[in-house]
Short mmCIF file of C-alpha atoms in Angstrom, two decimals:
data_model
loop_
_atom_site.label_atom_id
_atom_site.label_comp_id
_atom_site.label_asym_id
_atom_site.label_seq_id
_atom_site.Cartn_x
_atom_site.Cartn_y
_atom_site.Cartn_z
CA GLN A 1 221.40 152.40 287.89
CA VAL A 2 220.04 151.77 284.63
CA GLN A 3 216.46 150.09 284.52
CA LEU A 4 214.11 148.97 281.94
CA GLN A 5 210.25 148.80 281.98
CA GLU A 6 208.06 147.31 279.42
CA SER A 7 204.55 148.85 278.92
CA GLY A 8 201.70 148.19 276.78
CA PRO A 9 198.28 146.32 276.56
CA GLY A 10 198.11 142.98 278.35
CA LEU A 11 195.40 141.73 276.07
CA VAL A 12 195.22 141.80 272.38
CA ARG A 13 192.72 140.44 269.91
CA PRO A 14 193.87 137.78 267.22
CA SER A 15 194.91 139.19 263.92
CA GLU A 16 195.65 142.44 265.48
CA THR A 17 198.93 144.23 266.13
CA LEU A 18 200.82 143.80 269.67
CA SER A 19 202.38 147.00 270.52
CA LEU A 20 204.88 147.30 273.50
CA THR A 21 207.33 150.06 274.60
CA CYS A 22 210.29 149.83 276.85
CA THR A 23 211.42 152.95 278.87
CA VAL A 24 215.01 153.28 279.82
CA SER A 25 215.64 154.99 283.17
CA GLY A 26 218.65 156.12 285.06
CA GLY A 27 220.84 156.39 282.06
CA SER A 28 220.75 157.23 278.21
CA ILE A 29 219.30 154.89 275.55
CA SER A 30 222.31 156.00 273.31
CA PRO A 31 224.56 154.54 272.05
CA TYR A 32 223.34 150.97 272.71
CA TYR A 33 221.61 148.11 271.08
CA TRP A 34 218.23 147.07 272.51
CA SER A 35 216.51 143.83 272.19
CA TRP A 36 213.05 142.14 272.72
CA ILE A 37 212.80 138.70 273.94
CA ARG A 38 209.63 136.58 274.58
CA GLN A 39 208.80 133.53 276.57
CA PRO A 40 205.52 131.55 276.46
CA ALA A 41 204.30 130.22 279.75
CA GLY A 42 206.33 127.09 280.72
CA LYS A 43 208.44 127.39 277.67
CA GLY A 44 211.91 128.65 276.68
CA LEU A 45 213.22 132.03 275.60
CA GLU A 46 213.12 133.49 271.97
CA TRP A 47 214.81 136.49 270.62
CA ILE A 48 212.63 138.60 268.68
CA GLY A 49 214.96 141.37 267.36
CA ARG A 50 217.26 144.21 268.16
CA ILE A 51 217.57 147.76 267.36
CA TYR A 52 220.29 150.35 267.57
CA THR A 53 220.04 153.87 268.63
CA SER A 54 220.53 154.98 265.00
CA GLY A 55 217.43 152.88 264.06
CA SER A 56 219.15 149.93 262.37
CA THR A 57 217.34 146.63 263.05
CA ASN A 58 218.08 143.01 263.09
CA TYR A 59 215.08 140.48 263.44
CA ASN A 60 214.73 136.79 263.98
CA PRO A 61 214.11 135.35 260.63
CA SER A 62 211.10 133.24 261.85
CA LEU A 63 209.29 136.61 263.14
CA LYS A 64 210.71 139.01 260.52
CA SER A 65 207.68 139.33 258.32
CA ARG A 66 205.50 140.50 261.31
CA VAL A 67 208.00 142.51 263.35
CA THR A 68 208.70 146.10 263.45
CA MET A 69 210.90 147.84 266.00
CA SER A 70 211.52 151.54 266.43
CA VAL A 71 213.41 153.88 268.81
CA ASP A 72 212.67 157.37 270.16
CA THR A 73 215.90 158.83 271.68
CA SER A 74 214.15 161.89 272.72
CA LYS A 75 211.87 159.82 275.21
CA ASN A 76 214.50 157.26 276.03
CA GLN A 77 212.26 154.62 274.67
CA PHE A 78 212.00 151.83 272.23
CA SER A 79 209.14 149.89 270.95
CA LEU A 80 207.96 146.59 269.53
CA LYS A 81 204.99 145.92 267.02
CA LEU A 82 204.00 142.41 266.18
CA SER A 83 201.39 142.14 263.53
CA SER A 84 198.76 139.34 262.84
CA VAL A 85 199.10 137.86 266.17
CA THR A 86 197.59 134.40 266.98
CA ALA A 87 197.27 132.56 270.37
CA ALA A 88 200.87 131.36 269.72
CA ASP A 89 202.13 134.91 270.43
CA THR A 90 200.83 134.75 274.06
CA ALA A 91 203.88 135.17 276.12
CA VAL A 92 205.95 137.23 278.66
CA TYR A 93 207.84 139.98 276.61
CA TYR A 94 210.92 141.10 277.89
CA CYS A 95 213.01 144.23 276.73
CA ALA A 96 216.79 144.08 277.17
CA ARG A 97 219.97 145.93 276.54
CA ASP A 98 222.67 144.33 274.37
CA SER A 99 226.30 144.25 275.17
CA VAL A 100 228.22 144.22 272.02
CA HIS A 101 231.81 142.93 271.40
CA ASN A 102 233.87 142.19 268.37
CA TYR A 103 236.38 139.16 268.53
CA SER A 104 238.27 137.39 265.80
CA SER A 105 235.44 134.83 265.49
CA GLY A 106 232.85 137.66 264.69
CA TRP A 107 230.58 140.20 266.52
CA TYR A 108 228.68 139.10 269.55
CA TRP A 109 225.66 140.58 271.16
CA TYR A 110 224.24 139.35 274.49
CA PHE A 111 221.87 140.76 277.21
CA ASP A 112 223.39 142.30 280.14
CA LEU A 113 220.43 144.14 281.56
CA TRP A 114 216.54 143.13 281.47
CA GLY A 115 213.27 144.57 282.34
CA ARG A 116 210.96 142.53 284.49
CA GLY A 117 208.84 141.52 281.66
CA THR A 118 205.09 141.91 280.75
CA LEU A 119 202.39 139.36 279.95
CA VAL A 120 200.74 139.67 276.56
CA THR A 121 197.72 137.40 276.13
CA VAL A 122 196.19 136.96 272.63
CA SER A 123 192.61 136.15 272.95
CA SER A 124 189.33 137.16 271.71
CA SER B 1 217.40 126.93 261.27
CA TYR B 2 220.03 126.83 263.87
CA GLU B 3 219.38 124.95 267.11
CA LEU B 4 220.98 124.47 270.55
CA THR B 5 220.13 121.38 272.32
CA GLN B 6 219.98 121.05 276.06
CA PRO B 7 219.04 118.39 278.40
CA PRO B 8 215.50 119.12 279.95
CA SER B 9 216.43 118.43 283.48
CA VAL B 10 219.51 117.92 285.64
CA SER B 11 219.21 116.93 289.31
CA VAL B 12 221.99 116.93 291.96
CA SER B 13 222.17 117.10 295.84
CA PRO B 14 223.38 120.13 297.56
CA GLY B 15 227.24 120.35 297.52
CA GLN B 16 227.55 118.09 294.48
CA THR B 17 228.66 119.28 291.05
CA ALA B 18 226.07 120.10 288.34
CA ARG B 19 226.92 120.09 284.65
CA ILE B 20 224.58 121.41 282.29
CA THR B 21 225.44 120.86 278.56
CA CYS B 22 224.50 122.75 275.42
CA SER B 23 225.14 121.23 271.88
CA GLY B 24 225.35 123.11 268.73
CA ASP B 25 227.07 122.71 265.29
CA ALA B 26 228.71 126.24 265.39
CA LEU B 27 229.99 126.17 268.86
CA PRO B 28 233.48 125.17 267.92
CA LYS B 29 233.78 128.47 266.33
CA LYS B 30 231.31 130.61 268.32
CA TYR B 31 231.09 131.65 271.97
CA ALA B 32 228.38 130.43 274.18
CA TYR B 33 226.54 132.45 276.92
CA TRP B 34 224.70 131.04 279.92
CA TYR B 35 221.50 132.55 281.61
CA GLN B 36 219.98 131.52 284.79
CA GLN B 37 216.20 132.06 285.28
CA LYS B 38 214.57 131.77 288.63
CA SER B 39 210.88 131.34 288.75
CA GLY B 40 209.04 134.37 288.01
CA GLN B 41 212.24 136.43 287.26
CA ALA B 42 213.80 137.74 284.32
CA PRO B 43 217.14 135.93 283.25
CA VAL B 44 220.36 136.70 284.63
CA LEU B 45 223.71 136.27 282.57
CA VAL B 46 226.04 133.94 284.55
CA ILE B 47 228.85 133.01 281.93
CA SER B 48 229.93 134.98 278.84
CA GLU B 49 232.11 133.96 276.11
CA ASP B 50 232.22 130.34 277.13
CA ASN B 51 233.93 130.75 280.36
CA ASN B 52 233.85 134.45 281.71
CA ARG B 53 231.96 135.09 284.88
CA PRO B 54 230.52 138.58 285.14
CA SER B 55 230.80 140.56 288.29
CA GLY B 56 228.70 139.44 291.10
CA ILE B 57 228.28 135.88 289.90
CA PRO B 58 229.51 133.44 292.55
CA GLU B 59 232.83 131.40 291.78
CA ARG B 60 231.21 128.07 291.82
CA PHE B 61 229.78 128.92 288.43
CA SER B 62 232.13 128.18 285.54
CA GLY B 63 231.95 127.36 281.72
CA SER B 64 233.95 125.52 279.19
CA SER B 65 233.60 124.58 275.54
CA SER B 66 234.94 121.70 273.57
CA GLY B 67 233.90 120.93 270.09
CA THR B 68 230.23 121.14 269.42
CA MET B 69 229.47 121.15 273.15
CA ALA B 70 229.53 123.90 275.73
CA THR B 71 229.12 123.13 279.43
CA LEU B 72 228.02 125.01 282.45
CA THR B 73 229.42 123.77 285.72
CA ILE B 74 228.09 124.68 289.08
CA SER B 75 230.62 123.34 291.59
CA GLY B 76 229.03 122.81 295.00
CA ALA B 77 225.50 123.45 293.84
CA GLN B 78 223.53 125.27 296.53
CA VAL B 79 219.57 125.09 296.84
CA GLU B 80 219.45 128.90 295.77
CA ASP B 81 220.96 127.56 292.35
CA GLU B 82 217.54 125.79 291.53
CA ALA B 83 216.41 127.48 288.33
CA ASP B 84 216.08 127.24 284.59
CA TYR B 85 219.37 127.62 282.76
CA TYR B 86 219.63 128.59 278.91
CA CYS B 87 222.64 128.71 276.62
CA TYR B 88 222.70 131.29 273.91
CA SER B 89 224.78 131.41 270.73
CA THR B 90 224.70 132.04 267.00
CA ASP B 91 225.04 130.06 263.94
CA SER B 92 228.19 130.03 261.87
CA SER B 93 227.13 133.11 259.92
CA GLY B 94 226.80 135.13 263.23
CA ASN B 95 223.30 136.42 261.98
CA HIS B 96 220.87 133.93 263.73
CA TRP B 97 221.00 134.10 267.52
CA VAL B 98 219.05 131.42 269.39
CA PHE B 99 218.55 130.12 272.84
CA GLY B 100 218.76 126.52 273.74
CA GLY B 101 215.61 124.93 275.04
CA GLY B 102 216.55 125.38 278.62
CA THR B 103 217.44 123.00 281.52
CA LYS B 104 215.73 122.81 284.90
CA LEU B 105 218.12 122.32 287.67
CA THR B 106 217.01 120.74 290.81
CA VAL B 107 218.98 120.87 293.93
CA LEU B 108 217.66 118.71 296.67
#
């Protein structure tokens, strides 16, 4: 049974870079798309971006200038870096696996497997 | 930027039918997906491609889409269905994926 586990610092200083890693266990990281999603306390979900195991990426336009995602297939891990963080970036961060389908109306990605999430607080 | 609009809250009594709507300009041409999120837990997919129910999801969950509105229906809602529900879809280009703002379902 495939499982995802987020890891990384729970506290990040303002203006610094948030770094998280998602470890995939119980199965191979290839050949799938993998996403990061976040959720501020008491608020809704926000998709941050996705990466394919080849390394190709697609980011949320609203975060694109600050986001970098990478993948290490040898470690079955993928990672998120979010630069120049502010208090508004405080949230629970989830990693997830994308299921991809191509229909006549286009390509569709949706999340079929999620990690449990990790809280990242931005504060001095 | 593209937006999906959901009502903030829906309330029903146990055994009643709950309907949660999601409005978006691209929904006539794009599929909607629905996620259930219980307190303190990660979201779970309950409906894909407007009306497909993943394995393990109870039959009381169904989905439909007409025009610019997608609807999640829970027929005979149970107390354990209390959760936040999010729709998820993309704009007409297929490049900008967003969640709706979420709807808190209360069953009591």
